[in-house]
Short mmCIF file of C-alpha atoms in Angstrom, two decimals:
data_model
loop_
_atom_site.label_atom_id
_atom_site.label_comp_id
_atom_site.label_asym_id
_atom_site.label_seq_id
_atom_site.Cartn_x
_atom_site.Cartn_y
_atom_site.Cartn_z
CA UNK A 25 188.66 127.90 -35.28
CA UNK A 26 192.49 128.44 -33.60
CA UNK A 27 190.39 127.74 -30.34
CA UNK A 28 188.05 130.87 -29.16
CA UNK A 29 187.63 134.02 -31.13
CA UNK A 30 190.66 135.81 -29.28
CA UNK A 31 192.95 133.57 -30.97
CA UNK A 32 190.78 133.59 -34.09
CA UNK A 33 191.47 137.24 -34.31
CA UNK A 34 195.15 137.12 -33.67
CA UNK A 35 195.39 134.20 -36.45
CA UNK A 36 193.46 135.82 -38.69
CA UNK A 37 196.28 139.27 -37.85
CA UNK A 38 198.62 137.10 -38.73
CA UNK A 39 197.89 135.91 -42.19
CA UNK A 40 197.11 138.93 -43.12
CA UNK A 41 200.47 140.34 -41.76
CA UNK A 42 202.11 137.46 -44.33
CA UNK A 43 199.81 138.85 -47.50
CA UNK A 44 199.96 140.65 -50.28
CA UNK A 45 197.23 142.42 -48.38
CA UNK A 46 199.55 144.62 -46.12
CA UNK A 47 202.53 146.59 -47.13
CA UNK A 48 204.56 145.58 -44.12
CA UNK A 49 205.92 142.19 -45.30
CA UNK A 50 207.30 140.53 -48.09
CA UNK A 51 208.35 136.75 -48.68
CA UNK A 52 211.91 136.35 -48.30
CA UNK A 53 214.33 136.01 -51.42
CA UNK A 54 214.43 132.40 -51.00
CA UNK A 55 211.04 132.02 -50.88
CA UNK A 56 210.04 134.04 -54.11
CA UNK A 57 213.25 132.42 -56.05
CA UNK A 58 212.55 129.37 -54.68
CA UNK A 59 216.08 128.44 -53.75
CA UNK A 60 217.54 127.43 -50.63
CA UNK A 61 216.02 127.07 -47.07
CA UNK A 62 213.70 128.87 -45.25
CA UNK A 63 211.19 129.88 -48.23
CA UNK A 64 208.45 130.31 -46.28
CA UNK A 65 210.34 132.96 -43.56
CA UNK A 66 208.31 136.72 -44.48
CA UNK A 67 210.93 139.82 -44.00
CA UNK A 68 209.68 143.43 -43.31
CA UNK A 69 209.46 145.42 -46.49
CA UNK A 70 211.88 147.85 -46.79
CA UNK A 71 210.02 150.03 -48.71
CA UNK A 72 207.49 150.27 -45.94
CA UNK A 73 209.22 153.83 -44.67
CA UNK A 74 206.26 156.07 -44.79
CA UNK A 75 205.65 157.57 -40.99
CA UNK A 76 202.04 155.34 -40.78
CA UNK A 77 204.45 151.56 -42.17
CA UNK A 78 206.39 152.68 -38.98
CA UNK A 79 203.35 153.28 -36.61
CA UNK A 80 202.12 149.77 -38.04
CA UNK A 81 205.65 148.08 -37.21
CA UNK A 82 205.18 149.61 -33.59
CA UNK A 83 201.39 148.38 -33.15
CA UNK A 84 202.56 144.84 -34.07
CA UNK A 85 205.41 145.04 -31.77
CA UNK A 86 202.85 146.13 -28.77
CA UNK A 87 200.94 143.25 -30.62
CA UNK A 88 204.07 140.62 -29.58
CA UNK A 89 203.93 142.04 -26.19
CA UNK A 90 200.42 141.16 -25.31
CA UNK A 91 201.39 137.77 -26.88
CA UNK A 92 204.22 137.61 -24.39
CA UNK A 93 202.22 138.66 -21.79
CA UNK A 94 199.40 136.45 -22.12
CA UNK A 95 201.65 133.62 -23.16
CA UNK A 96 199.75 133.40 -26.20
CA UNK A 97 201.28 132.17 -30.04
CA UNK A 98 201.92 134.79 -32.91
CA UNK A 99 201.61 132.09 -35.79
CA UNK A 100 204.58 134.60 -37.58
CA UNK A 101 207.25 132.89 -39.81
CA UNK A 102 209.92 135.58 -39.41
CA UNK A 103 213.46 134.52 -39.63
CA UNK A 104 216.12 135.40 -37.20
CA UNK A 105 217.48 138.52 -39.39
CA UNK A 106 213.99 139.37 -37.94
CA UNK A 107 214.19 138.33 -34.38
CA UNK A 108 217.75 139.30 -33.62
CA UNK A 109 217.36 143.32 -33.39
CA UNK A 110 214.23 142.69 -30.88
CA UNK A 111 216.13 140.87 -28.33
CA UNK A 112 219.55 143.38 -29.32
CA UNK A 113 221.46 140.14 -30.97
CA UNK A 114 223.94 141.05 -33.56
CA UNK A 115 223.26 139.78 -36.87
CA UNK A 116 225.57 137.81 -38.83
CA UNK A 117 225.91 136.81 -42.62
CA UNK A 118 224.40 133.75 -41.82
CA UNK A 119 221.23 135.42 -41.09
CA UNK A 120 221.51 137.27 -44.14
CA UNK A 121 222.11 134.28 -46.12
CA UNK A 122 219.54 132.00 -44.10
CA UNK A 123 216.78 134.26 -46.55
CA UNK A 124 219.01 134.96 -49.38
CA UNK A 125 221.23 132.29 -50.93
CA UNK A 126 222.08 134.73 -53.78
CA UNK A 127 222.94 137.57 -51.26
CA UNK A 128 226.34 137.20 -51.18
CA UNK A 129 227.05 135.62 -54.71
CA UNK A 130 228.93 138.52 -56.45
CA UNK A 131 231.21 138.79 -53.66
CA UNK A 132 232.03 134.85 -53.74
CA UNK A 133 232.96 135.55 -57.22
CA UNK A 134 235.54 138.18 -56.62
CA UNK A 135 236.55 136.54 -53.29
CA UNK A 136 237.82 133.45 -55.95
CA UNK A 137 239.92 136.53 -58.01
CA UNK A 138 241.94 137.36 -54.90
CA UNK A 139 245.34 136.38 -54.32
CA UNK A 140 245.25 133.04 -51.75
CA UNK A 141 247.61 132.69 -48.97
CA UNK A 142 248.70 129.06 -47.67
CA UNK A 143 251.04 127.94 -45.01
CA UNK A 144 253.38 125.11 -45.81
CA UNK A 145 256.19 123.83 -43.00
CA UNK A 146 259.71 124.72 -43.81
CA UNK A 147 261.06 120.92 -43.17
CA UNK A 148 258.64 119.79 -46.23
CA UNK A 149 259.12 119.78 -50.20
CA UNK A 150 256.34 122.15 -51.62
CA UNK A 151 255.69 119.19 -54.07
CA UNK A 152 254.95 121.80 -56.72
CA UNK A 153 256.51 121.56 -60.42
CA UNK A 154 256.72 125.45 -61.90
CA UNK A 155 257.11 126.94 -65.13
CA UNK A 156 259.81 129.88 -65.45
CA UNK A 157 257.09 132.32 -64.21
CA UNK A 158 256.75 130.27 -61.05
CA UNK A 159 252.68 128.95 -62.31
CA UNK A 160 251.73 125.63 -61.12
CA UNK A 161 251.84 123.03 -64.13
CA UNK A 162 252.27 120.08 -61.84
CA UNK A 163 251.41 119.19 -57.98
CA UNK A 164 252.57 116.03 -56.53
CA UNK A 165 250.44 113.51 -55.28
CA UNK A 166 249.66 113.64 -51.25
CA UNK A 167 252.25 116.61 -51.40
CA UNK A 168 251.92 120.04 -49.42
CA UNK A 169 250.27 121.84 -52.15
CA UNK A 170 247.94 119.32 -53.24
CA UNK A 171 246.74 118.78 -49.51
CA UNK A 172 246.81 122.78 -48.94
CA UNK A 173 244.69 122.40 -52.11
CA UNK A 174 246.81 124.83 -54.58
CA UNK A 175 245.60 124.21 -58.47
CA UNK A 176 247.31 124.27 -61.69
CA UNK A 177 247.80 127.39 -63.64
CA UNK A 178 247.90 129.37 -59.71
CA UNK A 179 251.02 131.57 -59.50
CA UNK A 180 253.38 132.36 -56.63
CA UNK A 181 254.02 135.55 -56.58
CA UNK A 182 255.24 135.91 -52.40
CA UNK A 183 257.15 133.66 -50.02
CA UNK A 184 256.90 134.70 -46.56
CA UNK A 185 255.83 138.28 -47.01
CA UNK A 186 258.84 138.76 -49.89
CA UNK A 187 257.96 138.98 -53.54
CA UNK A 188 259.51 136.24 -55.92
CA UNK A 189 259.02 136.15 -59.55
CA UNK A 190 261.60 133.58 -60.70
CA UNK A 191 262.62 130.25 -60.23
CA UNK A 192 266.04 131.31 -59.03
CA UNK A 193 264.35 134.23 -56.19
CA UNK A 194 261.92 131.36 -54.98
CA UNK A 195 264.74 128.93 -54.15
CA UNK A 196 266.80 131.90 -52.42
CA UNK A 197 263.49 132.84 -50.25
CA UNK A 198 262.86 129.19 -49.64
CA UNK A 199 266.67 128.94 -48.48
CA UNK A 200 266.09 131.70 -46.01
CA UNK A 201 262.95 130.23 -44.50
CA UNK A 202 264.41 127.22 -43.79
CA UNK A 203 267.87 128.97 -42.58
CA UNK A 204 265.97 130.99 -40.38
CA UNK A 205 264.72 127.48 -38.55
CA UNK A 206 260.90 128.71 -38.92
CA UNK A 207 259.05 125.52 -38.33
CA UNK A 208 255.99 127.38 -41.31
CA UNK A 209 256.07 130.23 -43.85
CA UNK A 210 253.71 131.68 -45.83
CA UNK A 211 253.15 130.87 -49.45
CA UNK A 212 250.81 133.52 -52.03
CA UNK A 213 249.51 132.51 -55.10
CA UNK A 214 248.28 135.60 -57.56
CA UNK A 215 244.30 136.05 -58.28
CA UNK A 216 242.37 134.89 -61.09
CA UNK A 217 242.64 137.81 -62.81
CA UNK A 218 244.64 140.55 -63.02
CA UNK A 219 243.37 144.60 -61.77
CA UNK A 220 242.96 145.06 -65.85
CA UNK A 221 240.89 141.73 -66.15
CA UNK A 222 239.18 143.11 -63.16
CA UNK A 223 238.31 146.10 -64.25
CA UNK A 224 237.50 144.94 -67.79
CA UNK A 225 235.17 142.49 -66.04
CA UNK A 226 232.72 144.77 -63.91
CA UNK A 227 232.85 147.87 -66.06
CA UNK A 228 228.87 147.80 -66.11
CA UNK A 229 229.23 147.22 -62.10
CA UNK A 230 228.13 150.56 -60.20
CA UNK A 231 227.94 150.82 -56.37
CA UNK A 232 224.39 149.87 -56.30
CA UNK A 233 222.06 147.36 -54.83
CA UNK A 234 218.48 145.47 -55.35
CA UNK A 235 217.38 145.19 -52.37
CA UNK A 236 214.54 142.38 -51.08
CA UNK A 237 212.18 144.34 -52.38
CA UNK A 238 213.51 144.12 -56.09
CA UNK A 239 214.05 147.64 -55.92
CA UNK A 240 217.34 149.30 -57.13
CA UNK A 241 219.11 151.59 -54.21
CA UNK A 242 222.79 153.04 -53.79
CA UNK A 243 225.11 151.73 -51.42
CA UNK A 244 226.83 155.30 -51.25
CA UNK A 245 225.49 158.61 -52.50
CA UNK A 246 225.68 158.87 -56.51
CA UNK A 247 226.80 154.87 -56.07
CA UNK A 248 225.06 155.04 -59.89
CA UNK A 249 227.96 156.93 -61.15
CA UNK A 250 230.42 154.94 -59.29
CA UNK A 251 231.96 151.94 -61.25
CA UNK A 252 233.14 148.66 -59.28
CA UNK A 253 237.16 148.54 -59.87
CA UNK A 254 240.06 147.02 -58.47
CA UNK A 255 241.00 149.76 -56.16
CA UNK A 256 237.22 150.15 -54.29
CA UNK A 257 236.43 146.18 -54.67
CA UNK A 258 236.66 145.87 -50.98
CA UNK A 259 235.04 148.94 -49.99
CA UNK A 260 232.07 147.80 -52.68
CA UNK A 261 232.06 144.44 -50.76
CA UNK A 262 232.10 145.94 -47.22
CA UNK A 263 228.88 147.77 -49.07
CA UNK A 264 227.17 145.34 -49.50
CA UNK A 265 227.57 143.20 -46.68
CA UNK A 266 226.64 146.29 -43.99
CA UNK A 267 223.92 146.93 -46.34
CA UNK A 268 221.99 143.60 -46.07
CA UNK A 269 222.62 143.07 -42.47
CA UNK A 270 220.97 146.52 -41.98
CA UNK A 271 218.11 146.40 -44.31
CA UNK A 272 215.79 145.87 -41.97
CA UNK A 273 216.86 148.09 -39.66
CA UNK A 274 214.16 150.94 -39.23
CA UNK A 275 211.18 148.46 -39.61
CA UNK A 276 212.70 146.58 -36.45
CA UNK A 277 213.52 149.41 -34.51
CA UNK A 278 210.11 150.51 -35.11
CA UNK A 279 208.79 146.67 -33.93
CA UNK A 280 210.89 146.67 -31.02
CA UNK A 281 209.70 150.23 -29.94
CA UNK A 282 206.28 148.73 -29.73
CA UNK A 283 207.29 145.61 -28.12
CA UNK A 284 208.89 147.94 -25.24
CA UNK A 285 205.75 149.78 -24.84
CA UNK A 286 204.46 146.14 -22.86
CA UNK A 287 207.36 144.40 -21.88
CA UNK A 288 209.83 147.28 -21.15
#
């Protein structure tokens, strides 16, 4: 008994609404990988397009207003990836996240192929022992680099915005920085790999998605026939990041359509 049949009924909504029963919702990533927090949060299915999922949405929305206006409790575990677009918050990658640890996990991996850009002040030793083609095989203790947290094999490839790729063009560039009486300059290390590697690497890569719904979908039209390279990595990771925050997007518009039905 959730105390009268009123709330009985609205319970009883509820666990249904967070069931296999209904096509509306779906346990979160986390939850059905069982990984990570929140593994209990339920996220709109977005495969629930069809014009009667939408109607649905927009009956439960109404359904939140009544609960607003009767200052009743929707027993509803929805995360704020969820929440946010009724109330017209932005969502952030957090949110995204928040349900799906793994969301994100490809791009980590070529984030840690990029080239890495560190400041170091002019007045210091780098503390950095090179090899002819300027690669880290030594880093001082308590030194710049180790504290900037550079790593061995990592090569320098620009000093304040100007290539260097010997010993001899690093020193000059270094000279300048310091003649210049900059009080910091800019140090870049090359990426992991190089646009070949790269390639190599994500050959099998296309510009496509699986979504929380385990179901394959393209992040641009014929994204199955595009391949993930070097030259559209960051357009394949800005992709994937506006996909996921948007995912939900027509089930809550269709939720907060309902919702402004009662409490406009």
């Amino acid at each position: 008994d959730a105390g009268g049949l009123y709330r009985e009924l609205i319970f009883v909504m509820c666990q249904e609404l967070q069931s296999p029963q209904l096509p509306l919702f779906i346990l979160c990533p986390n939850g059905r990988e069982q990984i990570g927090q929140n593994r209990h949060k339920w996220v709109p299915n977005p495969s629930a397009v069809e014009p009667l999922h939408l109607s649905m949405y927009e009956f439960l929305g109404k359904l939140m207003g009544l609960a607003i206006r009767t200052t009743s409790l929707l027993s509803l575990d929805l995360p704020s990836i969820v929440w946010k677009p009724l109330i017209g918050a932005e969502i952030e990658e957090s949110d995204v996240v928040a349900i799906d640890r793994l969301s994100f996990k490809l791009i980590e991996n070529m984030q840690t192929m990029e080239p890495k850009t560190f400041s170091f002040a002019a007045d210091s030793p780098l503390g950095l022992d090179l090899d002819n083609k300027l690669r880290v095989v030594g880093i001082m203790p308590g030194s710049q680099a180790e504290k900037n947290g550079l790593k061995r094999r990592m090569k320098i490839i620009e000093v304040a915005g100007v290539k260097v790729d010997s010993k001899a063009s690093l020193g000059e560039q270094l000279a300048r920085c310091k003649k210049a009486a900059e009080k910091r300059f800019s140090l870049t290390v090359s990426g992991r790999v190089t646009p070949e590697q790269f390639d190599m690497a994500f050959s099998q890569t296309k510009f496509v998605i699986v979504g929380s719904d385990q179901k394959e979908r393209e992040l641009i039209p014929g994204g199955k026939e595009v391949t993930l390279t070097w030259s559209n990595r960051k357009e394949f990771c800005t992709k994937i990041v506006d996909y996921r925050k948007k995912e939900f997007q027509q089930q809550c518009a269709a939720i907060r359509r309902g919702l402004a039905c009662v409490v406009p």
